[in-house]
Short mmCIF file of C-alpha atoms (C1' of nucleotides) in Angstrom, two decimals:
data_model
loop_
_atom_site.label_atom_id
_atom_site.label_comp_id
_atom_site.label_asym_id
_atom_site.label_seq_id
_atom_site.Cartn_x
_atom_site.Cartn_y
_atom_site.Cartn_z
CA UNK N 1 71.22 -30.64 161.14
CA UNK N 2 69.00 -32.38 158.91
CA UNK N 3 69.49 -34.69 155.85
CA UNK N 4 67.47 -35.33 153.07
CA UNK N 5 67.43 -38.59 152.28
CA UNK N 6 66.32 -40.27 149.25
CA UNK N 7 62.69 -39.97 149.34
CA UNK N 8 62.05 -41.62 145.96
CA UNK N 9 64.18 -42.42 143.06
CA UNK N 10 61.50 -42.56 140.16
CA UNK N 11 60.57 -39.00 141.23
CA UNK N 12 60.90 -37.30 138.01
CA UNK N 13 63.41 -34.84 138.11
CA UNK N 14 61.85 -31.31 138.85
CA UNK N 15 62.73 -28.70 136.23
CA UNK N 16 65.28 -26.41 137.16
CA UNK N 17 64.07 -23.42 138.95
CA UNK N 18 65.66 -20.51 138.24
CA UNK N 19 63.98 -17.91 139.94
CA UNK N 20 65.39 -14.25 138.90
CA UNK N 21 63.89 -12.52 141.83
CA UNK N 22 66.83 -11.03 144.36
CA UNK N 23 65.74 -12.54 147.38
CA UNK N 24 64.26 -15.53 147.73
CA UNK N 25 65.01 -17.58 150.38
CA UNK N 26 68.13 -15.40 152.46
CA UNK N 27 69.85 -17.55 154.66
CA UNK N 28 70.41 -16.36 157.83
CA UNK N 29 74.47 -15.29 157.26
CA UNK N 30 74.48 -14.80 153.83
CA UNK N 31 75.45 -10.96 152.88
CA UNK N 32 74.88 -11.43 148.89
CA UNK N 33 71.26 -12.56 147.65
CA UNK N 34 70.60 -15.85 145.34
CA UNK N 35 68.09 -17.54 143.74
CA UNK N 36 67.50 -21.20 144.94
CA UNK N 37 67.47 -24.51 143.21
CA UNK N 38 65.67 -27.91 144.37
CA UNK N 39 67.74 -30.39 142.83
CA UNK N 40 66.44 -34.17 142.70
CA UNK N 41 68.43 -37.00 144.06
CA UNK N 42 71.51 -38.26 141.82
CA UNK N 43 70.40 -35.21 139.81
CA UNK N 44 73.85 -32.94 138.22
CA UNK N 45 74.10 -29.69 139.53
CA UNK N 46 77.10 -29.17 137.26
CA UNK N 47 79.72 -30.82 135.41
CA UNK N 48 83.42 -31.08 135.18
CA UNK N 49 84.11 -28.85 132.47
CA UNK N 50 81.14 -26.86 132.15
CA UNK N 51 81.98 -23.23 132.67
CA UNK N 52 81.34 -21.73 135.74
CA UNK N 53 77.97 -19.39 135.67
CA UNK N 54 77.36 -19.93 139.65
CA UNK N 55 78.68 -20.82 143.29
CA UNK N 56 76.52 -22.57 145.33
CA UNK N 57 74.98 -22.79 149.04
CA UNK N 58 73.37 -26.08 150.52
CA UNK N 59 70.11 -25.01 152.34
CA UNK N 60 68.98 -28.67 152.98
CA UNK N 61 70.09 -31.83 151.69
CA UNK N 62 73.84 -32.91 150.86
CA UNK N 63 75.85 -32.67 147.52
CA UNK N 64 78.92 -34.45 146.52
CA UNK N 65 81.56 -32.96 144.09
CA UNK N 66 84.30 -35.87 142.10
CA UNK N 67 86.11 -36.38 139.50
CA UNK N 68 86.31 -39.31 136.78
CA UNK N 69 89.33 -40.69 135.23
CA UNK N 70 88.72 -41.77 131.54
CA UNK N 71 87.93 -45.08 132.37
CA UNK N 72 84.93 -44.00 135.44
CA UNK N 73 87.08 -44.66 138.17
CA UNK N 74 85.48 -41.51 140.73
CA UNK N 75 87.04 -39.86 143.23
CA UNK N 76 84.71 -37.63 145.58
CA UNK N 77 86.92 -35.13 146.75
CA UNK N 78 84.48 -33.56 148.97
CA UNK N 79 80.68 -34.12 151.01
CA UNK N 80 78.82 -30.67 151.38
CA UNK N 81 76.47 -30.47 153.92
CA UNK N 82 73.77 -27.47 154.75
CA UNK N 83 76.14 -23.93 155.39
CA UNK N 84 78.84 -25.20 153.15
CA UNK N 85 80.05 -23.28 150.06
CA UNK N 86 80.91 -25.02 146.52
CA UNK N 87 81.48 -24.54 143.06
CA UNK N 88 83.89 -21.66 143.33
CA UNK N 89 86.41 -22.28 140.63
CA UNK N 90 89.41 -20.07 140.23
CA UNK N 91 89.76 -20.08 136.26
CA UNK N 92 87.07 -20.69 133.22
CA UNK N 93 85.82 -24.58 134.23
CA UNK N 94 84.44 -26.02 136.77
CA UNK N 95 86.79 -29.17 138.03
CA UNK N 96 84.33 -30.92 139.46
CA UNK N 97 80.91 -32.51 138.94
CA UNK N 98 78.39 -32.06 141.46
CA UNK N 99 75.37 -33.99 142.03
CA UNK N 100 72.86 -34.19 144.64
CA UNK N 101 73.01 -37.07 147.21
CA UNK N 102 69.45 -36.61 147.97
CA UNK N 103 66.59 -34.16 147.43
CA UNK N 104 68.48 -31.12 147.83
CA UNK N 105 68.00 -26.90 147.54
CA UNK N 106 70.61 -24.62 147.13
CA UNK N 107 71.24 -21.35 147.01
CA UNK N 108 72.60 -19.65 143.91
CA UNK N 109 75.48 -17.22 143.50
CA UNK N 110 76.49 -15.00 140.62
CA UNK N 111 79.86 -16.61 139.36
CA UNK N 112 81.96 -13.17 138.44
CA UNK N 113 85.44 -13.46 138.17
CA UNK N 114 86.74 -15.26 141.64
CA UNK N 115 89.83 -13.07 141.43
CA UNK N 116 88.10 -9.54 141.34
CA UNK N 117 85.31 -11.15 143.64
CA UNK N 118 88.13 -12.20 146.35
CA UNK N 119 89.62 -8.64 146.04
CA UNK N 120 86.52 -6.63 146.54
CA UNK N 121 86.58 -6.60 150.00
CA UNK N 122 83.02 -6.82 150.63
CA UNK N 123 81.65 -9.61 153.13
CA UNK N 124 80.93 -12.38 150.37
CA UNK N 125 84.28 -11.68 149.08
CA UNK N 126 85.30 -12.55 152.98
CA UNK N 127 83.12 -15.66 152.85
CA UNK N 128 84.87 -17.18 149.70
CA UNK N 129 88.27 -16.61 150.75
CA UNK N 130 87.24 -18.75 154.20
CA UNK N 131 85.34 -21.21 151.54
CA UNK N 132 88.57 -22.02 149.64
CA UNK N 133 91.03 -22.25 152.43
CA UNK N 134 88.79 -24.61 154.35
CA UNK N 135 88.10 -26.11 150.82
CA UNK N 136 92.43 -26.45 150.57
CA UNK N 137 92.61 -27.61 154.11
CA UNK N 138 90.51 -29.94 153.85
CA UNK N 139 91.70 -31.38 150.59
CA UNK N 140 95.38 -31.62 152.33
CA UNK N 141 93.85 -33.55 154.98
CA UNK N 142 92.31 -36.07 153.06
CA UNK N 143 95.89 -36.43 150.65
CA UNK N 144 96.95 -37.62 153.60
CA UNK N 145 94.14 -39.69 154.19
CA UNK N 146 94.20 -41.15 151.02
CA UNK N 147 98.00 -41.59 150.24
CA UNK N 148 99.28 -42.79 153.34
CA UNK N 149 95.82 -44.42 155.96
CA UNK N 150 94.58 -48.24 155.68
CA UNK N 151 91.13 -48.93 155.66
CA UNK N 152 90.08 -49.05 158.84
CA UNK N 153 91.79 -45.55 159.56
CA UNK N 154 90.15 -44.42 156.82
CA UNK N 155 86.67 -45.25 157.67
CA UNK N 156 87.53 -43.97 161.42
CA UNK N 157 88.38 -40.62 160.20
CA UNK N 158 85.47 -40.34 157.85
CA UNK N 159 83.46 -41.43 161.22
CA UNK N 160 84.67 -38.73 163.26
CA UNK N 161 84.32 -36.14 160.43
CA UNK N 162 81.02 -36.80 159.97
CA UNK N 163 79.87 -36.63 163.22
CA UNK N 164 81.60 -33.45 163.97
CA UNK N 165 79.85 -32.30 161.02
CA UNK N 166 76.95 -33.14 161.02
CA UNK N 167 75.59 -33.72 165.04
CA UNK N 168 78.57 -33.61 166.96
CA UNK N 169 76.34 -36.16 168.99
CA UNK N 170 76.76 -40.08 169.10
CA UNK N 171 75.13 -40.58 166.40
CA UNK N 172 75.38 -40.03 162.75
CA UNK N 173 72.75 -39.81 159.81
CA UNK N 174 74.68 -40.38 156.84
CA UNK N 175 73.15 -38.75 153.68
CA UNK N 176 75.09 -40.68 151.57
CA UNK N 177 75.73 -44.86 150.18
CA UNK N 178 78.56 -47.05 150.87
CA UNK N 179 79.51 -46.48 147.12
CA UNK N 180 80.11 -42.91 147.43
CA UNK N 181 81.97 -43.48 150.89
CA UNK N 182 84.44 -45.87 149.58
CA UNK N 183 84.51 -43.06 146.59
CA UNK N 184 85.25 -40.80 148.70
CA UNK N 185 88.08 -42.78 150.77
CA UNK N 186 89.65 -44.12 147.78
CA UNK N 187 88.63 -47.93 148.23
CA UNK N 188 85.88 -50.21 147.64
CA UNK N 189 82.20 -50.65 148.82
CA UNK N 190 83.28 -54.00 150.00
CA UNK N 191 86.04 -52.78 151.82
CA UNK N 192 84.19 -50.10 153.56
CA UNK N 193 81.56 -52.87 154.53
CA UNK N 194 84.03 -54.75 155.90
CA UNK N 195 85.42 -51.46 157.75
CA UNK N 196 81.84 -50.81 159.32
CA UNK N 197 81.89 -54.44 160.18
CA UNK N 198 85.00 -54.88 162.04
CA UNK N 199 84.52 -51.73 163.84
CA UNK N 200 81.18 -52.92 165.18
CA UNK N 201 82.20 -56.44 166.28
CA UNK N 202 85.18 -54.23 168.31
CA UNK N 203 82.33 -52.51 169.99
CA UNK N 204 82.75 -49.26 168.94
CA UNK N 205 80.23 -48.54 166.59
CA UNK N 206 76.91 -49.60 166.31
CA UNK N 207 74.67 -50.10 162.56
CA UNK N 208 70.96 -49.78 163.57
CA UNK N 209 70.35 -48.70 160.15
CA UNK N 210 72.55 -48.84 156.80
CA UNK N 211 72.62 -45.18 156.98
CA UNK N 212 72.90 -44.20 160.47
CA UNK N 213 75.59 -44.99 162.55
CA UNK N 214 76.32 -44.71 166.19
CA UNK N 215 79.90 -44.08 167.90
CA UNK N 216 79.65 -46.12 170.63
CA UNK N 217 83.32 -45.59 171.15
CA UNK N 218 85.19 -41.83 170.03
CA UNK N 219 87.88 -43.02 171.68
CA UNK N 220 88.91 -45.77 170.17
CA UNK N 221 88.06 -44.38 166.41
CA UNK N 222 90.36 -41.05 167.56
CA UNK N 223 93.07 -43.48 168.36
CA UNK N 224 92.71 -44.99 164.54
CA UNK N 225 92.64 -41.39 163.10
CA UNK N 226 95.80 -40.29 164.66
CA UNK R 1 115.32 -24.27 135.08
CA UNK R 2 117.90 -25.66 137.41
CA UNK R 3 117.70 -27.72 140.23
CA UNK R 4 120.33 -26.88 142.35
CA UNK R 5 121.19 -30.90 143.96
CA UNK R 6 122.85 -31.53 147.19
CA UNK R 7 126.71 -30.82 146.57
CA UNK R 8 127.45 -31.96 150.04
CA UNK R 9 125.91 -33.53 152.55
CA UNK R 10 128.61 -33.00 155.29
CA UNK R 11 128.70 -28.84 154.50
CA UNK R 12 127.53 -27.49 157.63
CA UNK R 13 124.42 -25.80 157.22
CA UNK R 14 124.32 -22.11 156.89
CA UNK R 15 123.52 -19.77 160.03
CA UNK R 16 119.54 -18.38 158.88
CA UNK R 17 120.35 -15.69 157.20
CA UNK R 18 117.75 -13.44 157.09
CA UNK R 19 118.53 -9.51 155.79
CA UNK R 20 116.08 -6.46 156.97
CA UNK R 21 117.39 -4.70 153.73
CA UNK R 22 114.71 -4.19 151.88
CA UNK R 23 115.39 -5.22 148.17
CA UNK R 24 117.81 -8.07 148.88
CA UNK R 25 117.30 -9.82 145.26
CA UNK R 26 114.18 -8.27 143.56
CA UNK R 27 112.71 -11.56 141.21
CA UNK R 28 111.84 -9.89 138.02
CA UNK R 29 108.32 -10.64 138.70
CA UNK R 30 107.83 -9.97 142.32
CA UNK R 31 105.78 -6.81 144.23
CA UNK R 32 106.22 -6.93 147.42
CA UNK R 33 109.68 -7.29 149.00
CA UNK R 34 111.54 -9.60 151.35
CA UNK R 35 114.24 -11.11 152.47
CA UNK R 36 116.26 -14.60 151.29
CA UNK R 37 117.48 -17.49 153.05
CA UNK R 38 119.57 -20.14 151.79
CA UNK R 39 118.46 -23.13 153.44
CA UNK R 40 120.74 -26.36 153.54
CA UNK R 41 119.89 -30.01 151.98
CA UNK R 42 117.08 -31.73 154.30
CA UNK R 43 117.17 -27.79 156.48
CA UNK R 44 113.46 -27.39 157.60
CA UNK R 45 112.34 -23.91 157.08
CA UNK R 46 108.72 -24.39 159.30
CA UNK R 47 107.54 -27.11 161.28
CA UNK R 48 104.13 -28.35 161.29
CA UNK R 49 102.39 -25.96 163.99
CA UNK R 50 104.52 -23.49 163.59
CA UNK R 51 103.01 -19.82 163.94
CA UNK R 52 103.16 -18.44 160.58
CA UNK R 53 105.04 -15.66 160.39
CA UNK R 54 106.42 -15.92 156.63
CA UNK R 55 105.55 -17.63 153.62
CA UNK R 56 108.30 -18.39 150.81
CA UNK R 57 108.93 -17.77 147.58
CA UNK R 58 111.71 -20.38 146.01
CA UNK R 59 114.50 -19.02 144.20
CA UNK R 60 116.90 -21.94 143.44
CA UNK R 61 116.78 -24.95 144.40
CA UNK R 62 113.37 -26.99 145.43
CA UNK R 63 111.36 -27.61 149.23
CA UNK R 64 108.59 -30.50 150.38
CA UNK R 65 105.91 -29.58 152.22
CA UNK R 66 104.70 -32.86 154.11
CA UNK R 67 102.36 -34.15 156.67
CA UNK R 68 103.30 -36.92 159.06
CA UNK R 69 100.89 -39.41 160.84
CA UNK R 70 101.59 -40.24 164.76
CA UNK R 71 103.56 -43.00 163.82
CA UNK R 72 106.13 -41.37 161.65
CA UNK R 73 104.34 -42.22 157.94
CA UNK R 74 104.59 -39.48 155.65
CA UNK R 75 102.55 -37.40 152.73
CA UNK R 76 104.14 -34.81 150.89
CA UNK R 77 101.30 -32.68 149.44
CA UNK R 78 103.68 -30.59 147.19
CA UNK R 79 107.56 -29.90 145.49
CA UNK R 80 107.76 -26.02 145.50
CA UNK R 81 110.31 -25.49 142.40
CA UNK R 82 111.72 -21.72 141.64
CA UNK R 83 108.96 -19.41 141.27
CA UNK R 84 106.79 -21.34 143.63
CA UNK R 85 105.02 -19.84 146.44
CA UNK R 86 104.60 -21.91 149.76
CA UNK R 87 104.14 -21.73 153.33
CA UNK R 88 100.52 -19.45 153.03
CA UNK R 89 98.19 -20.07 155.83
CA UNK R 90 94.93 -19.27 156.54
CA UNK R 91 94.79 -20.15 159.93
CA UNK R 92 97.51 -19.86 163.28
CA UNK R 93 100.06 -22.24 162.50
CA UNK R 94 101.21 -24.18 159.46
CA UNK R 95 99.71 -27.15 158.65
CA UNK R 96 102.82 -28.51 156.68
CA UNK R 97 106.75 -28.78 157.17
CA UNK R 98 108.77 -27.79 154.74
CA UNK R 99 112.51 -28.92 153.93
CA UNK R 100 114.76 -27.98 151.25
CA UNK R 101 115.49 -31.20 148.34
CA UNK R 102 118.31 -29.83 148.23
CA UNK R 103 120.73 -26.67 149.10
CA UNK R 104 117.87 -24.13 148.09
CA UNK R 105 117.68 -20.39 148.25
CA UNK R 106 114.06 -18.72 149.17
CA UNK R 107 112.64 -15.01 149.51
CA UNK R 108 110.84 -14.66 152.43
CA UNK R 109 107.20 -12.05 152.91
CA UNK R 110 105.81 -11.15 156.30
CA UNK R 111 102.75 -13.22 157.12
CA UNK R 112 100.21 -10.72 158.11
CA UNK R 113 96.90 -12.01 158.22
CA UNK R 114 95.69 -13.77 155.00
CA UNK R 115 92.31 -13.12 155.38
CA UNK R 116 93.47 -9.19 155.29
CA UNK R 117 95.99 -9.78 152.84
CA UNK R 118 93.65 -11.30 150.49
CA UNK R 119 91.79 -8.60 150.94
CA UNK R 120 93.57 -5.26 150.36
CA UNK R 121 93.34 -5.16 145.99
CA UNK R 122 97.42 -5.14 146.08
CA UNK R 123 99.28 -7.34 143.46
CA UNK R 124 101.29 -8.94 145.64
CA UNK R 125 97.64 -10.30 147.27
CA UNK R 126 96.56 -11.14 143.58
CA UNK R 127 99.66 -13.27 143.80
CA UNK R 128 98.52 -14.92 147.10
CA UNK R 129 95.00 -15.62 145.54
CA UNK R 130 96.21 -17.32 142.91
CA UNK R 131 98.89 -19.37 144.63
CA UNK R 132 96.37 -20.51 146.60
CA UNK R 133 93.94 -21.20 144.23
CA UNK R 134 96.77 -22.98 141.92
CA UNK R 135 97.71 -25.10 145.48
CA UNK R 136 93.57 -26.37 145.62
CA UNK R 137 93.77 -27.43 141.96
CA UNK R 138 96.83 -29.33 142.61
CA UNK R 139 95.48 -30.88 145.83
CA UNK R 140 92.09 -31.91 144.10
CA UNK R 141 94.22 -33.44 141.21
CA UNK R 142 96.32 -35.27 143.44
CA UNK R 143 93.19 -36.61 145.67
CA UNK R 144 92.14 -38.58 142.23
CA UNK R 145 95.86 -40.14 141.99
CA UNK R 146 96.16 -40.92 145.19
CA UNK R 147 92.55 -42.63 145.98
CA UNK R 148 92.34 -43.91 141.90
CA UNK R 149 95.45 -44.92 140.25
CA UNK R 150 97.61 -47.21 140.20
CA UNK R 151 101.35 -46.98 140.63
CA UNK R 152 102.33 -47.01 136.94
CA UNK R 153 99.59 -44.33 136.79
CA UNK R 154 101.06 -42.67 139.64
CA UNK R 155 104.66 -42.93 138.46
CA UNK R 156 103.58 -41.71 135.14
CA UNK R 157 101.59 -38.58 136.15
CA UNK R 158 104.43 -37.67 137.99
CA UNK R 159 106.86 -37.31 135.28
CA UNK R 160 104.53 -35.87 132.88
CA UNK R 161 104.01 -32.85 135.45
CA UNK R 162 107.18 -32.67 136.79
CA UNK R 163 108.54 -32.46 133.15
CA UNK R 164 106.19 -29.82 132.50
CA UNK R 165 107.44 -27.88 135.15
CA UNK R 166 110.97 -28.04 134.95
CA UNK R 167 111.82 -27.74 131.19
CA UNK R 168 108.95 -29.50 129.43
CA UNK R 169 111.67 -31.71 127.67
CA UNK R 170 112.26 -34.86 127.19
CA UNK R 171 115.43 -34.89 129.56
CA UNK R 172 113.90 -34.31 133.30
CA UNK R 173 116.39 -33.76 136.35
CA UNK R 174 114.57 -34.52 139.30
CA UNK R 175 115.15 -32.33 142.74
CA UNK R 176 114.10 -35.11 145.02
CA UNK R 177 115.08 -38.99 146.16
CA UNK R 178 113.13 -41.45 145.58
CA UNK R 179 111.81 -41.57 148.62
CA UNK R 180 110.56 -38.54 148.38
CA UNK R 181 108.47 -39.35 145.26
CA UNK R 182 107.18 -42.76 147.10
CA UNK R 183 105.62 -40.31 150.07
CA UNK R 184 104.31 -38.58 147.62
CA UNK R 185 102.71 -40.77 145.38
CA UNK R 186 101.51 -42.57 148.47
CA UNK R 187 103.51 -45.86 147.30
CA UNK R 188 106.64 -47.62 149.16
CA UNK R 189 110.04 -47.00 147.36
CA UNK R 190 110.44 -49.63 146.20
CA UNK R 191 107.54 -49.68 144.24
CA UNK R 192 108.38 -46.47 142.83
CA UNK R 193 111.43 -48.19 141.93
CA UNK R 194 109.92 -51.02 140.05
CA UNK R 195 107.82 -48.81 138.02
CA UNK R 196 110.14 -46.72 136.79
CA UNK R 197 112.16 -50.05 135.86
CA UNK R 198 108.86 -50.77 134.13
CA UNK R 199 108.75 -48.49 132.17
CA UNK R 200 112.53 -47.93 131.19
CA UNK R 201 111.97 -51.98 130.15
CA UNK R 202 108.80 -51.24 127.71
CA UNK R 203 111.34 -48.23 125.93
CA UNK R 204 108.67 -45.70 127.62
CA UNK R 205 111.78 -43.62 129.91
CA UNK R 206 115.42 -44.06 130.09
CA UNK R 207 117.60 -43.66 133.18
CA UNK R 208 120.58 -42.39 132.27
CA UNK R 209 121.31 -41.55 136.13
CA UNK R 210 118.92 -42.28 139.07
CA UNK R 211 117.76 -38.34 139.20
CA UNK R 212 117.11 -37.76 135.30
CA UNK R 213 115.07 -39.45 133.71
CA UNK R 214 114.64 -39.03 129.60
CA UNK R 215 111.08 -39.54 128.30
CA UNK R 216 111.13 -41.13 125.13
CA UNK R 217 107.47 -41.88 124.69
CA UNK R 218 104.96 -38.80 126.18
CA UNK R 219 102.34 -40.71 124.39
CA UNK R 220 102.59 -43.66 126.30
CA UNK R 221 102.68 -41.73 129.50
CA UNK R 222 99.78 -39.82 128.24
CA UNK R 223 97.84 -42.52 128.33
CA UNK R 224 98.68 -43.89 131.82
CA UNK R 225 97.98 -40.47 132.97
CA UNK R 226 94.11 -41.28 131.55
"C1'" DC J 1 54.08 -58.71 149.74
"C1'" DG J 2 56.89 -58.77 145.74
"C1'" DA J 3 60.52 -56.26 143.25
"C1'" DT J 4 64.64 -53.64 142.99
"C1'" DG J 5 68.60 -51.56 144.53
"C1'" DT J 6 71.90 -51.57 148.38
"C1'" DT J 7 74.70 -53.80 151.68
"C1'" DT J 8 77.04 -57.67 153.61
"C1'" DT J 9 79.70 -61.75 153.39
"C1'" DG J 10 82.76 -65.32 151.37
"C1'" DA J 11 86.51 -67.06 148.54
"C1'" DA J 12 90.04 -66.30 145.34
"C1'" DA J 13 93.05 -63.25 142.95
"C1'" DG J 14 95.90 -59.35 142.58
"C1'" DA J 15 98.56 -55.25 143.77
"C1'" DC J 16 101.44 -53.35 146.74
"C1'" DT J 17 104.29 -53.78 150.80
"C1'" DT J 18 107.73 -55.75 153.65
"C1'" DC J 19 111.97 -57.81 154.47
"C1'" DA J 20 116.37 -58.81 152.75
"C1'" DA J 21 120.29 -58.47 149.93
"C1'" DG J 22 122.92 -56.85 146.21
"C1'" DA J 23 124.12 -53.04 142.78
"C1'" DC J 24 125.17 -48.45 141.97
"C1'" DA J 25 126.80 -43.67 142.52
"C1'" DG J 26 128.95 -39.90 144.52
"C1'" DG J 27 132.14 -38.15 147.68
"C1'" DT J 28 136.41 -38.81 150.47
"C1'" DG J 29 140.79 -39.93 151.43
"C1'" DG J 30 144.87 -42.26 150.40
"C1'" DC L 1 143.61 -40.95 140.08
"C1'" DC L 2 141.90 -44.91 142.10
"C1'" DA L 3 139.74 -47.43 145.87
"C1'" DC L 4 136.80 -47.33 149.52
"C1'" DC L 5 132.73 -45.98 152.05
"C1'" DT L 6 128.19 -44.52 152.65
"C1'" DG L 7 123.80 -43.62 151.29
"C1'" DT L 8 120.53 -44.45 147.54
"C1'" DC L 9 118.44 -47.36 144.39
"C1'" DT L 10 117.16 -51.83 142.45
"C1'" DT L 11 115.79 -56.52 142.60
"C1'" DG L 12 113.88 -60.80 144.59
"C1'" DA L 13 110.79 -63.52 147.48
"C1'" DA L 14 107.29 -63.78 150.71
"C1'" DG L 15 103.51 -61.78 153.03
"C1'" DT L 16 99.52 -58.64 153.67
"C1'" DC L 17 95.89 -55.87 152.51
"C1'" DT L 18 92.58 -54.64 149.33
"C1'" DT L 19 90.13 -55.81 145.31
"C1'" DT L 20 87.40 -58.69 142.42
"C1'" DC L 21 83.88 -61.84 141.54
"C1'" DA L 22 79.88 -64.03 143.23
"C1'" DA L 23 75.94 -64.79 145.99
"C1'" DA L 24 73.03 -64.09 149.85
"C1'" DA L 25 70.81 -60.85 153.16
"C1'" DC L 26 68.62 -56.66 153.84
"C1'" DA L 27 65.75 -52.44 153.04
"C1'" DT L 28 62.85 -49.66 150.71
"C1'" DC L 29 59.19 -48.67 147.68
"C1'" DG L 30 55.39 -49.38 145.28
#
DNA sequence: CGATGTTTTGAAAGACTTCAAGACAGGTGG
DNA sequence: CCACCTGTCTTGAAGTCTTTCAAAACATCG
């Protein structure tokens, strides 16, 4: 499963592309049609508040969704990698901003009323119900994560996830920064550094790269995620 | 609302009592029909990895639904207060245990599958979509609390919702210990303690007893709550 | 190869927790 | 009806973990 990583940051941003035509790019298991969008790396896909035209699909690339408090303090609630569903949103806002981690195309859904849409019984309608539960299970996971792990059991868990997402191999490309992992975690860059650090002098991970990461030991990180 | 709060700790707890009759205590605003239970103070009504075979509806009274680590440290994702809906799964067993606060009365509904369920265009699965839906938004708002705020942030948030739920007054009667609160919050009880003192000492709450709490300044709270 | 943004590391400060004890409240029994 | 008893809550002091502030190391990109 690939990542795009950043390939340049002073690429300008490519205009949206909106393309009207019904079938554009069909994934292999998708049952409705969409347009697609290349989005550009940090670029906004859409923004807490902004009403909900669209759901989206990650073809390639990665996208994170958080919140702000008032004062910019984020909170990524959730990573979504290629296959993954976002943007559904029950009422008339979205909750969430999204923004690309890196270069980044998605596929585009028509955003009709979730309710009707989850009551159709048709096979998209089938599809968002599984996107919201695993959405809600995954979100009571990480409360738990977040209100009651240190640290390093933090960073462990993320470990794991990731690589059960993304490889289920040794090693992990991560498609995002340390910033938007300790966003994610609910703790500092530093701290996460510090995390990575301590795990590899243990032995159990190795850094070859800032962004890739290799579990040397699953054992030992399943043992700090519980 | 009311809270119905333990009246006895020593009263033995009530045999399950579970009627087949059909229409055991309609709820003015309920479809489908089911039976009740009255559960006792700290009762568990399903167990983490439980097979789902009901999901609740609470009638008096109030229920936690909490995750535990391996070593006994505890989250609890939600406080189901009358009218609440709990206990839906998408998957083969429950993800959460639930306990009564206090001596609590519920209405169970057969668990058939969700997926189905959410499927079949009925009311009573309108009401399943949107419990679930309502049960994301809370999880995603409580991700931001529990990776961004503080613990007067915390503290606060947690009055200003609870008082919106149970009588959106100033005088608030709280269903749980708190301990409870704490694992929820993802704080230690005494912290909890010392921020409600906090704020009692800067004229924000009063204490009048150690489950109601009077909020004399919203504003204030407000702003804590960002 | 230089420039810029990201990551790591160090030291000090701060927030929350832990441990411990005392205050309080509600329920029970005299 | 009051006093006691038990569990809950509050308060204090010390300790720990994470954050903050600062600077150096590293990578990537042009």
């Amino acid at each position: 499963m690939q990542t795009v990583h950043a390939s340049s940051i002073s690429q300008p941003a490519p205009a949206i592309l909106l393309r009207s035509v019904p079938l554009p790019r069909p994934s292999q298991d998708t049952v409705a049609l969409g347009a697609t969008r290349t989005v550009a790396k940090d670029e906004e896909i859409f923004a807490e508040g902004d009403r909900p035209a669209f759901f989206y699909k990650v073809v390639t690339g990665a996208v994170r969704t958080y919140k702000l408090l008032s004062d910019g303090r984020r909170q990524i609630d959730a990573f979504h990698l290629p296959g993954d569903i976002f943007g559904l949103e029950p009422g008339e806002e979205h909750r969430f901003t999204a923004e690309a981690l890196g270069d980044t195309t998605v596929v585009l859904y028509r955003h009709c009323n979730l309710g009707a849409l989850a009551l159709d019984g048709g096979e998209l309608s089938r599809q968002i119900v599984t996107a919201m539960m695993r959405s809600l299970e995954h979100a009571q996971n990480h409360m738990l994560l977040l209100g009651r792990k240190n640290a390093l059991e933090k960073v462990a868990t993320f470990l794991l996830a990731m690589s059960k997402r993304v490889s289920n191999d040794e090693q992990v490309d991560l498609p995002m920064s340390r910033l938007d992992i300790a966003d994610h975690l609910g703790l500092t860059i530093e701290t996460v550094s510090r995390s990575l650090t301590q795990l590899e002098r243990k032995g159990v991970i190795d850094l070859p790269t800032h962004r890739s990461i290799v579990l040397r030991d699953k054992e030992a990180l399943g043992q700090l995620d519980s």
